[in-house]
Amino acid sequence: MNWGMIGAGVVMGIAAMGSAIGIGIAGQGAIGAWKRCYLNNKPAPFLLVVFAGAPLTQTIYGFLLMNSMKNSANVASNPAFFLGLGVACGLSMCMSAIAQGKAGAAGADSLAETGKGFSQDIMVVGLCETIALFSMVFGMIAC
C-alpha cells in the first residue's frame, strides 16, 4: 500500500466536502434573500446564483492537485510527505470553501436588500478563493 496515493485521494475528498458545506451555506443565504424579495414584491436577482456556486471551485482545485500528486514520480519515495500534503492542502481548500460560502451568503443578502455592491461583495468571495488557489499551486510545486 502506498500512503502517498491515499494523500492524493484525500485532497480531493476533503476539498469536495468543503465545497458541499460552502455551497450549502451560500445557497441558504441566496434562498433567504430571494424569499425576502418575493415577500417585498421586489425582483429577485438571478445573480445570487454566483454567490451560491462559488465554493464549487475548491473541488476542481482538489481534483487538479490530486492528479498532480498521483502522477508525481516522487510519490513512491516519500509517501508520508504526500499523505501530509494531501491532508493539509485538502483541509485548507475545505476551510476556504466554507469561508467563501459564508461570504457568499452575506453577499447575497446585501445584494438582494440593496441592489448594489456586487463587485465589492464578489471581491471578498474571491479573496476566500485565493487561499484554495495558493494551496493547489504550492501543493503542485511541492510534488
mmCIF file with all atom_site columns, C-alpha atoms in Angstrom:
data_model
loop_
_atom_site.group_PDB
_atom_site.id
_atom_site.type_symbol
_atom_site.label_atom_id
_atom_site.label_alt_id
_atom_site.label_comp_id
_atom_site.label_asym_id
_atom_site.label_entity_id
_atom_site.label_seq_id
_atom_site.pdbx_PDB_ins_code
_atom_site.Cartn_x
_atom_site.Cartn_y
_atom_site.Cartn_z
_atom_site.occupancy
_atom_site.B_iso_or_equiv
_atom_site.pdbx_formal_charge
_atom_site.auth_seq_id
_atom_site.auth_comp_id
_atom_site.auth_asym_id
_atom_site.auth_atom_id
_atom_site.pdbx_PDB_model_num
ATOM 1   C CA . MET A 1 1   ? 0.000   0.000  0.000   1.00 0.00 ? 1   MET A CA 1
ATOM 2   C CA . ASN A 1 2   ? 1.278   3.448  -0.910  1.00 0.00 ? 2   ASN A CA 1
ATOM 3   C CA . TRP A 1 3   ? 0.185   6.002  1.672   1.00 0.00 ? 3   TRP A CA 1
ATOM 4   C CA . GLY A 1 4   ? 1.147   8.791  -0.720  1.00 0.00 ? 4   GLY A CA 1
ATOM 5   C CA . MET A 1 5   ? -1.637  7.701  -3.064  1.00 0.00 ? 5   MET A CA 1
ATOM 6   C CA . ILE A 1 6   ? -4.077  7.886  -0.162  1.00 0.00 ? 6   ILE A CA 1
ATOM 7   C CA . GLY A 1 7   ? -2.967  11.501 0.232   1.00 0.00 ? 7   GLY A CA 1
ATOM 8   C CA . ALA A 1 8   ? -3.809  12.126 -3.414  1.00 0.00 ? 8   ALA A CA 1
ATOM 9   C CA . GLY A 1 9   ? -7.330  10.843 -2.885  1.00 0.00 ? 9   GLY A CA 1
ATOM 10  C CA . VAL A 1 10  ? -7.772  12.613 0.417   1.00 0.00 ? 10  VAL A CA 1
ATOM 11  C CA . VAL A 1 11  ? -7.029  16.042 -1.053  1.00 0.00 ? 11  VAL A CA 1
ATOM 12  C CA . MET A 1 12  ? -9.912  15.653 -3.495  1.00 0.00 ? 12  MET A CA 1
ATOM 13  C CA . GLY A 1 13  ? -12.313 14.290 -0.894  1.00 0.00 ? 13  GLY A CA 1
ATOM 14  C CA . ILE A 1 14  ? -11.673 16.906 1.767   1.00 0.00 ? 14  ILE A CA 1
ATOM 15  C CA . ALA A 1 15  ? -11.823 19.754 -0.768  1.00 0.00 ? 15  ALA A CA 1
ATOM 16  C CA . ALA A 1 16  ? -15.134 18.416 -2.084  1.00 0.00 ? 16  ALA A CA 1
ATOM 17  C CA . MET A 1 17  ? -16.561 18.214 1.450   1.00 0.00 ? 17  MET A CA 1
ATOM 18  C CA . GLY A 1 18  ? -15.688 21.873 1.943   1.00 0.00 ? 18  GLY A CA 1
ATOM 19  C CA . SER A 1 19  ? -17.338 22.761 -1.352  1.00 0.00 ? 19  SER A CA 1
ATOM 20  C CA . ALA A 1 20  ? -20.515 20.966 -0.314  1.00 0.00 ? 20  ALA A CA 1
ATOM 21  C CA . ILE A 1 21  ? -20.634 22.769 3.028   1.00 0.00 ? 21  ILE A CA 1
ATOM 22  C CA . GLY A 1 22  ? -19.810 26.148 1.461   1.00 0.00 ? 22  GLY A CA 1
ATOM 23  C CA . ILE A 1 23  ? -22.435 25.754 -1.260  1.00 0.00 ? 23  ILE A CA 1
ATOM 24  C CA . GLY A 1 24  ? -24.978 24.812 1.381   1.00 0.00 ? 24  GLY A CA 1
ATOM 25  C CA . ILE A 1 25  ? -24.217 27.915 3.417   1.00 0.00 ? 25  ILE A CA 1
ATOM 26  C CA . ALA A 1 26  ? -24.203 30.296 0.438   1.00 0.00 ? 26  ALA A CA 1
ATOM 27  C CA . GLY A 1 27  ? -27.269 28.614 -1.025  1.00 0.00 ? 27  GLY A CA 1
ATOM 28  C CA . GLN A 1 28  ? -29.208 29.127 2.184   1.00 0.00 ? 28  GLN A CA 1
ATOM 29  C CA . GLY A 1 29  ? -28.291 32.806 2.070   1.00 0.00 ? 29  GLY A CA 1
ATOM 30  C CA . ALA A 1 30  ? -29.380 33.140 -1.562  1.00 0.00 ? 30  ALA A CA 1
ATOM 31  C CA . ILE A 1 31  ? -32.676 31.338 -0.979  1.00 0.00 ? 31  ILE A CA 1
ATOM 32  C CA . GLY A 1 32  ? -33.422 33.511 2.055   1.00 0.00 ? 32  GLY A CA 1
ATOM 33  C CA . ALA A 1 33  ? -32.601 36.642 0.075   1.00 0.00 ? 33  ALA A CA 1
ATOM 34  C CA . TRP A 1 34  ? -34.889 35.568 -2.779  1.00 0.00 ? 34  TRP A CA 1
ATOM 35  C CA . LYS A 1 35  ? -37.678 34.874 -0.275  1.00 0.00 ? 35  LYS A CA 1
ATOM 36  C CA . ARG A 1 36  ? -37.358 38.395 1.119   1.00 0.00 ? 36  ARG A CA 1
ATOM 37  C CA . CYS A 1 37  ? -37.502 39.812 -2.407  1.00 0.00 ? 37  CYS A CA 1
ATOM 38  C CA . TYR A 1 38  ? -40.682 37.869 -3.164  1.00 0.00 ? 38  TYR A CA 1
ATOM 39  C CA . LEU A 1 39  ? -42.298 38.930 0.108   1.00 0.00 ? 39  LEU A CA 1
ATOM 40  C CA . ASN A 1 40  ? -41.494 42.579 -0.650  1.00 0.00 ? 40  ASN A CA 1
ATOM 41  C CA . ASN A 1 41  ? -42.617 42.316 -4.285  1.00 0.00 ? 41  ASN A CA 1
ATOM 42  C CA . LYS A 1 42  ? -39.088 43.162 -5.461  1.00 0.00 ? 42  LYS A CA 1
ATOM 43  C CA . PRO A 1 43  ? -37.380 41.469 -8.401  1.00 0.00 ? 43  PRO A CA 1
ATOM 44  C CA . ALA A 1 44  ? -35.283 38.517 -7.221  1.00 0.00 ? 44  ALA A CA 1
ATOM 45  C CA . PRO A 1 45  ? -31.783 38.882 -8.716  1.00 0.00 ? 45  PRO A CA 1
ATOM 46  C CA . PHE A 1 46  ? -30.624 35.740 -10.514 1.00 0.00 ? 46  PHE A CA 1
ATOM 47  C CA . LEU A 1 47  ? -27.070 36.978 -9.905  1.00 0.00 ? 47  LEU A CA 1
ATOM 48  C CA . LEU A 1 48  ? -27.258 35.454 -6.418  1.00 0.00 ? 48  LEU A CA 1
ATOM 49  C CA . VAL A 1 49  ? -26.503 32.090 -8.041  1.00 0.00 ? 49  VAL A CA 1
ATOM 50  C CA . VAL A 1 50  ? -22.921 33.345 -8.468  1.00 0.00 ? 50  VAL A CA 1
ATOM 51  C CA . PHE A 1 51  ? -22.563 33.613 -4.691  1.00 0.00 ? 51  PHE A CA 1
ATOM 52  C CA . ALA A 1 52  ? -24.198 30.229 -4.115  1.00 0.00 ? 52  ALA A CA 1
ATOM 53  C CA . GLY A 1 53  ? -21.996 28.390 -6.629  1.00 0.00 ? 53  GLY A CA 1
ATOM 54  C CA . ALA A 1 54  ? -18.647 29.999 -5.861  1.00 0.00 ? 54  ALA A CA 1
ATOM 55  C CA . PRO A 1 55  ? -17.431 27.320 -3.395  1.00 0.00 ? 55  PRO A CA 1
ATOM 56  C CA . LEU A 1 56  ? -17.691 24.649 -6.078  1.00 0.00 ? 56  LEU A CA 1
ATOM 57  C CA . THR A 1 57  ? -14.280 25.587 -7.474  1.00 0.00 ? 57  THR A CA 1
ATOM 58  C CA . GLN A 1 58  ? -12.440 24.119 -4.496  1.00 0.00 ? 58  GLN A CA 1
ATOM 59  C CA . THR A 1 59  ? -13.494 20.676 -5.705  1.00 0.00 ? 59  THR A CA 1
ATOM 60  C CA . ILE A 1 60  ? -11.840 21.433 -9.041  1.00 0.00 ? 60  ILE A CA 1
ATOM 61  C CA . TYR A 1 61  ? -8.663  22.556 -7.303  1.00 0.00 ? 61  TYR A CA 1
ATOM 62  C CA . GLY A 1 62  ? -8.647  19.375 -5.222  1.00 0.00 ? 62  GLY A CA 1
ATOM 63  C CA . PHE A 1 63  ? -9.075  17.314 -8.382  1.00 0.00 ? 63  PHE A CA 1
ATOM 64  C CA . LEU A 1 64  ? -6.210  19.099 -10.146 1.00 0.00 ? 64  LEU A CA 1
ATOM 65  C CA . LEU A 1 65  ? -3.874  18.655 -7.185  1.00 0.00 ? 65  LEU A CA 1
ATOM 66  C CA . MET A 1 66  ? -4.908  15.012 -6.840  1.00 0.00 ? 66  MET A CA 1
ATOM 67  C CA . ASN A 1 67  ? -3.945  14.372 -10.463 1.00 0.00 ? 67  ASN A CA 1
ATOM 68  C CA . SER A 1 68  ? -0.647  16.166 -9.988  1.00 0.00 ? 68  SER A CA 1
ATOM 69  C CA . MET A 1 69  ? 0.129   14.119 -6.873  1.00 0.00 ? 69  MET A CA 1
ATOM 70  C CA . LYS A 1 70  ? -0.754  10.750 -8.375  1.00 0.00 ? 70  LYS A CA 1
ATOM 71  C CA . ASN A 1 71  ? 1.305   11.467 -11.499 1.00 0.00 ? 71  ASN A CA 1
ATOM 72  C CA . SER A 1 72  ? 4.339   12.564 -9.486  1.00 0.00 ? 72  SER A CA 1
ATOM 73  C CA . ALA A 1 73  ? 7.435   10.411 -9.741  1.00 0.00 ? 73  ALA A CA 1
ATOM 74  C CA . ASN A 1 74  ? 8.221   11.203 -6.081  1.00 0.00 ? 74  ASN A CA 1
ATOM 75  C CA . VAL A 1 75  ? 5.093   9.720  -4.519  1.00 0.00 ? 75  VAL A CA 1
ATOM 76  C CA . ALA A 1 76  ? 6.598   6.262  -4.006  1.00 0.00 ? 76  ALA A CA 1
ATOM 77  C CA . SER A 1 77  ? 9.817   7.563  -2.474  1.00 0.00 ? 77  SER A CA 1
ATOM 78  C CA . ASN A 1 78  ? 8.170   9.798  0.140   1.00 0.00 ? 78  ASN A CA 1
ATOM 79  C CA . PRO A 1 79  ? 4.659   8.532  0.931   1.00 0.00 ? 79  PRO A CA 1
ATOM 80  C CA . ALA A 1 80  ? 4.384   10.229 4.337   1.00 0.00 ? 80  ALA A CA 1
ATOM 81  C CA . PHE A 1 81  ? 5.058   13.611 2.764   1.00 0.00 ? 81  PHE A CA 1
ATOM 82  C CA . PHE A 1 82  ? 2.372   13.063 0.129   1.00 0.00 ? 82  PHE A CA 1
ATOM 83  C CA . LEU A 1 83  ? -0.140  11.888 2.724   1.00 0.00 ? 83  LEU A CA 1
ATOM 84  C CA . GLY A 1 84  ? 0.553   15.000 4.787   1.00 0.00 ? 84  GLY A CA 1
ATOM 85  C CA . LEU A 1 85  ? 0.417   17.206 1.702   1.00 0.00 ? 85  LEU A CA 1
ATOM 86  C CA . GLY A 1 86  ? -2.959  15.765 0.743   1.00 0.00 ? 86  GLY A CA 1
ATOM 87  C CA . VAL A 1 87  ? -4.441  16.242 4.195   1.00 0.00 ? 87  VAL A CA 1
ATOM 88  C CA . ALA A 1 88  ? -3.029  19.756 4.673   1.00 0.00 ? 88  ALA A CA 1
ATOM 89  C CA . CYS A 1 89  ? -3.986  21.036 1.220   1.00 0.00 ? 89  CYS A CA 1
ATOM 90  C CA . GLY A 1 90  ? -7.393  19.363 1.391   1.00 0.00 ? 90  GLY A CA 1
ATOM 91  C CA . LEU A 1 91  ? -8.143  20.985 4.741   1.00 0.00 ? 91  LEU A CA 1
ATOM 92  C CA . SER A 1 92  ? -7.046  24.425 3.574   1.00 0.00 ? 92  SER A CA 1
ATOM 93  C CA . MET A 1 93  ? -9.246  24.100 0.481   1.00 0.00 ? 93  MET A CA 1
ATOM 94  C CA . CYS A 1 94  ? -12.114 22.889 2.677   1.00 0.00 ? 94  CYS A CA 1
ATOM 95  C CA . MET A 1 95  ? -11.822 25.849 5.036   1.00 0.00 ? 95  MET A CA 1
ATOM 96  C CA . SER A 1 96  ? -11.539 28.217 2.069   1.00 0.00 ? 96  SER A CA 1
ATOM 97  C CA . ALA A 1 97  ? -14.810 26.870 0.638   1.00 0.00 ? 97  ALA A CA 1
ATOM 98  C CA . ILE A 1 98  ? -16.593 27.205 3.975   1.00 0.00 ? 98  ILE A CA 1
ATOM 99  C CA . ALA A 1 99  ? -15.373 30.797 4.411   1.00 0.00 ? 99  ALA A CA 1
ATOM 100 C CA . GLN A 1 100 ? -16.363 31.504 0.826   1.00 0.00 ? 100 GLN A CA 1
ATOM 101 C CA . GLY A 1 101 ? -19.840 30.138 1.490   1.00 0.00 ? 101 GLY A CA 1
ATOM 102 C CA . LYS A 1 102 ? -20.251 32.430 4.475   1.00 0.00 ? 102 LYS A CA 1
ATOM 103 C CA . ALA A 1 103 ? -19.044 35.438 2.483   1.00 0.00 ? 103 ALA A CA 1
ATOM 104 C CA . GLY A 1 104 ? -21.336 34.431 -0.381  1.00 0.00 ? 104 GLY A CA 1
ATOM 105 C CA . ALA A 1 105 ? -24.341 34.231 1.934   1.00 0.00 ? 105 ALA A CA 1
ATOM 106 C CA . ALA A 1 106 ? -23.607 37.722 3.241   1.00 0.00 ? 106 ALA A CA 1
ATOM 107 C CA . GLY A 1 107 ? -23.083 39.000 -0.307  1.00 0.00 ? 107 GLY A CA 1
ATOM 108 C CA . ALA A 1 108 ? -26.395 37.516 -1.442  1.00 0.00 ? 108 ALA A CA 1
ATOM 109 C CA . ASP A 1 109 ? -28.171 39.165 1.473   1.00 0.00 ? 109 ASP A CA 1
ATOM 110 C CA . SER A 1 110 ? -26.534 42.503 0.731   1.00 0.00 ? 110 SER A CA 1
ATOM 111 C CA . LEU A 1 111 ? -27.226 42.474 -2.999  1.00 0.00 ? 111 LEU A CA 1
ATOM 112 C CA . ALA A 1 112 ? -30.846 41.390 -2.636  1.00 0.00 ? 112 ALA A CA 1
ATOM 113 C CA . GLU A 1 113 ? -31.521 44.027 0.014   1.00 0.00 ? 113 GLU A CA 1
ATOM 114 C CA . THR A 1 114 ? -29.822 46.990 -1.640  1.00 0.00 ? 114 THR A CA 1
ATOM 115 C CA . GLY A 1 115 ? -29.385 46.033 -5.297  1.00 0.00 ? 115 GLY A CA 1
ATOM 116 C CA . LYS A 1 116 ? -25.877 47.437 -5.017  1.00 0.00 ? 116 LYS A CA 1
ATOM 117 C CA . GLY A 1 117 ? -22.333 46.347 -4.229  1.00 0.00 ? 117 GLY A CA 1
ATOM 118 C CA . PHE A 1 118 ? -21.989 43.189 -6.316  1.00 0.00 ? 118 PHE A CA 1
ATOM 119 C CA . SER A 1 119 ? -18.410 43.993 -7.337  1.00 0.00 ? 119 SER A CA 1
ATOM 120 C CA . GLN A 1 120 ? -17.306 44.614 -3.744  1.00 0.00 ? 120 GLN A CA 1
ATOM 121 C CA . ASP A 1 121 ? -19.081 41.514 -2.472  1.00 0.00 ? 121 ASP A CA 1
ATOM 122 C CA . ILE A 1 122 ? -17.629 39.254 -5.150  1.00 0.00 ? 122 ILE A CA 1
ATOM 123 C CA . MET A 1 123 ? -14.132 40.579 -4.372  1.00 0.00 ? 123 MET A CA 1
ATOM 124 C CA . VAL A 1 124 ? -14.461 39.325 -0.796  1.00 0.00 ? 124 VAL A CA 1
ATOM 125 C CA . VAL A 1 125 ? -15.682 35.961 -2.099  1.00 0.00 ? 125 VAL A CA 1
ATOM 126 C CA . GLY A 1 126 ? -12.636 35.951 -4.391  1.00 0.00 ? 126 GLY A CA 1
ATOM 127 C CA . LEU A 1 127 ? -10.287 36.637 -1.503  1.00 0.00 ? 127 LEU A CA 1
ATOM 128 C CA . CYS A 1 128 ? -11.549 33.472 0.194   1.00 0.00 ? 128 CYS A CA 1
ATOM 129 C CA . GLU A 1 129 ? -10.917 31.619 -3.076  1.00 0.00 ? 129 GLU A CA 1
ATOM 130 C CA . THR A 1 130 ? -7.296  32.766 -3.133  1.00 0.00 ? 130 THR A CA 1
ATOM 131 C CA . ILE A 1 131 ? -6.388  30.503 -0.214  1.00 0.00 ? 131 ILE A CA 1
ATOM 132 C CA . ALA A 1 132 ? -7.517  27.428 -2.148  1.00 0.00 ? 132 ALA A CA 1
ATOM 133 C CA . LEU A 1 133 ? -5.617  28.573 -5.230  1.00 0.00 ? 133 LEU A CA 1
ATOM 134 C CA . PHE A 1 134 ? -2.449  29.048 -3.208  1.00 0.00 ? 134 PHE A CA 1
ATOM 135 C CA . SER A 1 135 ? -2.855  25.601 -1.637  1.00 0.00 ? 135 SER A CA 1
ATOM 136 C CA . MET A 1 136 ? -3.284  23.994 -5.041  1.00 0.00 ? 136 MET A CA 1
ATOM 137 C CA . VAL A 1 137 ? -0.350  25.788 -6.664  1.00 0.00 ? 137 VAL A CA 1
ATOM 138 C CA . PHE A 1 138 ? 2.043   25.346 -3.734  1.00 0.00 ? 138 PHE A CA 1
ATOM 139 C CA . GLY A 1 139 ? 0.998   21.696 -3.471  1.00 0.00 ? 139 GLY A CA 1
ATOM 140 C CA . MET A 1 140 ? 1.731   21.194 -7.166  1.00 0.00 ? 140 MET A CA 1
ATOM 141 C CA . ILE A 1 141 ? 5.121   22.829 -6.770  1.00 0.00 ? 141 ILE A CA 1
ATOM 142 C CA . ALA A 1 142 ? 5.899   20.559 -3.805  1.00 0.00 ? 142 ALA A CA 1
ATOM 143 C CA . CYS A 1 143 ? 5.115   17.470 -5.883  1.00 0.00 ? 143 CYS A CA 1
#
